[in-house]
Amino acid sequence: MAFNSYILLFFALVAAHFRCGLTNSPYSHPHFAGNRSVIVHLMQWKFVDIAAECERFLGPFGYGGIQLSPVNEHAVLGNRPWYELYQPVSYRIISRSGNEAEFKDMVHRCNKAGVRIYVDAVLNHMTGAQEGSGTAGSHYNGNSMQYPGVPFGPNDFHGHESCPTSDLEIHNYDNAQEARNCRLSGLRDLKQSSEYVRTKQAEFLNKLIDAGVAGFRFDASKHMWPGDLEAIYGKLHSLNTAYFPSNSKPFVYHEVIYYGGNGIKSSEYTRLGRAIEFHYYRELANVLRHHNQLKWLKTFGQNWSMVPSDDALVMVDSHDMQRGHTGTLGLNINFFEPKLLKVATAFMLAWPYGVTRVMSSYHWNQKIQNGHDVNDWMGPPSDSHGNILSVKPNADLTCNKEWVCEHRWRQIHNMVAFRNIAGSEPVTHWWDNGDYEIACSRGNKAFIALNLQPGQTLHRTLQTGLPKGEYCDLVTGNLKDGKCTGSTVHVDQSGNAEITINSSSDDDFVAIHVHAKH
Ligand SMILES: *[C@@H]1O[C@H](CO)[C@@H](O)[C@H](O)[C@H]1NC(C)=O
Ligand SMILES: *[C@@H]1O[C@H](CO)[C@@H](O)[C@H](O)[C@H]1NC(C)=O
Ligand SMILES: *[C@@H]1O[C@H](CO)[C@@H](O)[C@H](O)[C@H]1NC(C)=O
């Protein structure tokens, strides 16, 4: 072979490597069972309810995993706001969601149902300046930085020797020294360059790994040095071989709020797992709110200044975003606008980019004043003693009124199955009207069409790429006892179907796949 041929062979091998979806980091694999592909964040559910949900719904309906709210001991604040969970007091597993025994039982039962567990891990900091007792009864004093439940003392925190601001607060989020060595909104900032701090945090993560979790969301990753995280990784066990192949590394996805510019970049974390790609929800919301035409979604992904697909975790909504703590109320899409949430989630689940996560919320009375939700602090539904209420699903799949259960909405759980069935099939048969109507197939497995053209009905013959048959429209119904409970889409011999979508109706998209066909 001539020298040039070796070079060509080299490039062919590199290209093959990327085509196969091999990722840069051993920490970017979610370890889903089978063809499962979607994570749901069950915000502040009790562990006993989550275990039951795995067996009765998430397993059978094809969900791949659950993101838990933080599970370790945290501050108890007046009125029990949700954000008290993000103020750790110790690494004991005990909160209003349950204790360590309930946690272990849940992890085991969910794994048995084919559903993975990912824990939201808060490693950057401990509490704010107050003093009190945590959810396990450990006393703490944020002023003197004493956390005997770990134990951590003042030497385990960043101070003036490493944080350049006079009040020890972060003022410039684009300055790495400040963002990572100073305090995020007053929260006591742990010094993860310390071998002792690393050891304590690795012990906590290893306890979770040994119990059978598949990985972690790392809260506030942007505020931790990648090198410190790498040192902590070096102390971690492989995943529990009762559920995972030997030498499996935990899946880690990082909260790095980055929209471009000079700040700390998502790409600094992709060798350590996936980055939560914040461009994604914002660009998608811009499109669905008619600030940018739907037709442009044809190249949605890396081409829009996002990290490569295999390095990304994406969402439409999160516990922060629905409260305007990330992004902007009015742009962010959530259950307060169900029609928009359904179509946004449908596009995300139909589109082959990133690992996808859907939000499952509890109700609170949103009250917007001057662009802020003054009730955004409200904690989960609970009784007069502060015990979190159980989720009690109805026969029609809805939940009791306190819990929104977006993940159980037909249009959303049907699109979870769509994504599982579409698998790694490429986007084919892209069609658009040059504006706000689009359609595409995922190989010969699934097809979706969306119409957001204001006041217009899409009515035309489109190529679906699918075999001839009668398909159930997953938006209006399901396949039940060999029949569609909603409308039917007829695909002819050549793969064409007549599609009708009225953008003003509740159902502004149509989706079909080969497993809901009669
Ligand atoms: C990005 O989009 C442009 C315009 O559609 C296209 O020419 C280019 O090939 C795309 N690049 C990638 C990496 O997809
Ligand atoms: C993949 O997932 C779907 C829905 O989640 C399921 O019905 C189907 O049987 C699965 N297919 C394979 C090949 O495992
Ligand atoms: C589209 O839906 C809207 C709202 O349901 C309805 O008022 C309108 O008549 C429908 N248009 C057509 C052409 O069916």
PDB file of C-alpha atoms and ligand atoms in Angstrom, residues 34-36 60-62 416-418 420-421 515, ligand 2:
ATOM      1  CA  GLY A  34     -32.166  -3.281  25.956  1.00  0.00           C
ATOM      2  CA  ASN A  35     -33.505  -0.634  23.587  1.00  0.00           C
ATOM      3  CA  ARG A  36     -34.588   1.772  26.356  1.00  0.00           C
ATOM      4  CA  PRO A  60     -43.663  -1.843  31.138  1.00  0.00           C
ATOM      5  CA  PHE A  61     -43.828   1.473  29.227  1.00  0.00           C
ATOM      6  CA  GLY A  62     -40.166   1.395  28.190  1.00  0.00           C
ATOM      7  CA  VAL A 416     -40.760   7.207  24.576  1.00  0.00           C
ATOM      8  CA  ALA A 417     -41.696   3.968  22.784  1.00  0.00           C
ATOM      9  CA  PHE A 418     -41.156   5.764  19.441  1.00  0.00           C
ATOM     10  CA  ASN A 420     -36.882   3.084  21.684  1.00  0.00           C
ATOM     11  CA  ILE A 421     -38.154   1.634  18.412  1.00  0.00           C
ATOM     12  CA  HIS A 515     -45.045  -1.613  16.663  1.00  0.00           C
TER      13      HIS A 515
HETATM   14  C1  LIG B   2     -38.172  -1.736  21.963  1.00  0.00           C
HETATM   15  O1  LIG B   2     -39.025  -0.882  22.692  1.00  0.00           O
HETATM   16  C2  LIG B   2     -40.404  -0.952  22.431  1.00  0.00           C
HETATM   17  C3  LIG B   2     -41.166   0.104  23.209  1.00  0.00           C
HETATM   18  O2  LIG B   2     -40.515   0.667  24.285  1.00  0.00           O
HETATM   19  C4  LIG B   2     -40.907  -2.353  22.600  1.00  0.00           C
HETATM   20  O3  LIG B   2     -42.293  -2.449  22.389  1.00  0.00           O
HETATM   21  C5  LIG B   2     -40.168  -3.275  21.651  1.00  0.00           C
HETATM   22  O4  LIG B   2     -40.574  -4.584  21.800  1.00  0.00           O
HETATM   23  C6  LIG B   2     -38.662  -3.155  21.813  1.00  0.00           C
HETATM   24  N1  LIG B   2     -38.021  -3.792  20.673  1.00  0.00           N
HETATM   25  C7  LIG B   2     -36.950  -4.565  20.774  1.00  0.00           C
HETATM   26  C8  LIG B   2     -36.412  -5.118  19.489  1.00  0.00           C
HETATM   27  O5  LIG B   2     -36.421  -4.833  21.805  1.00  0.00           O
END
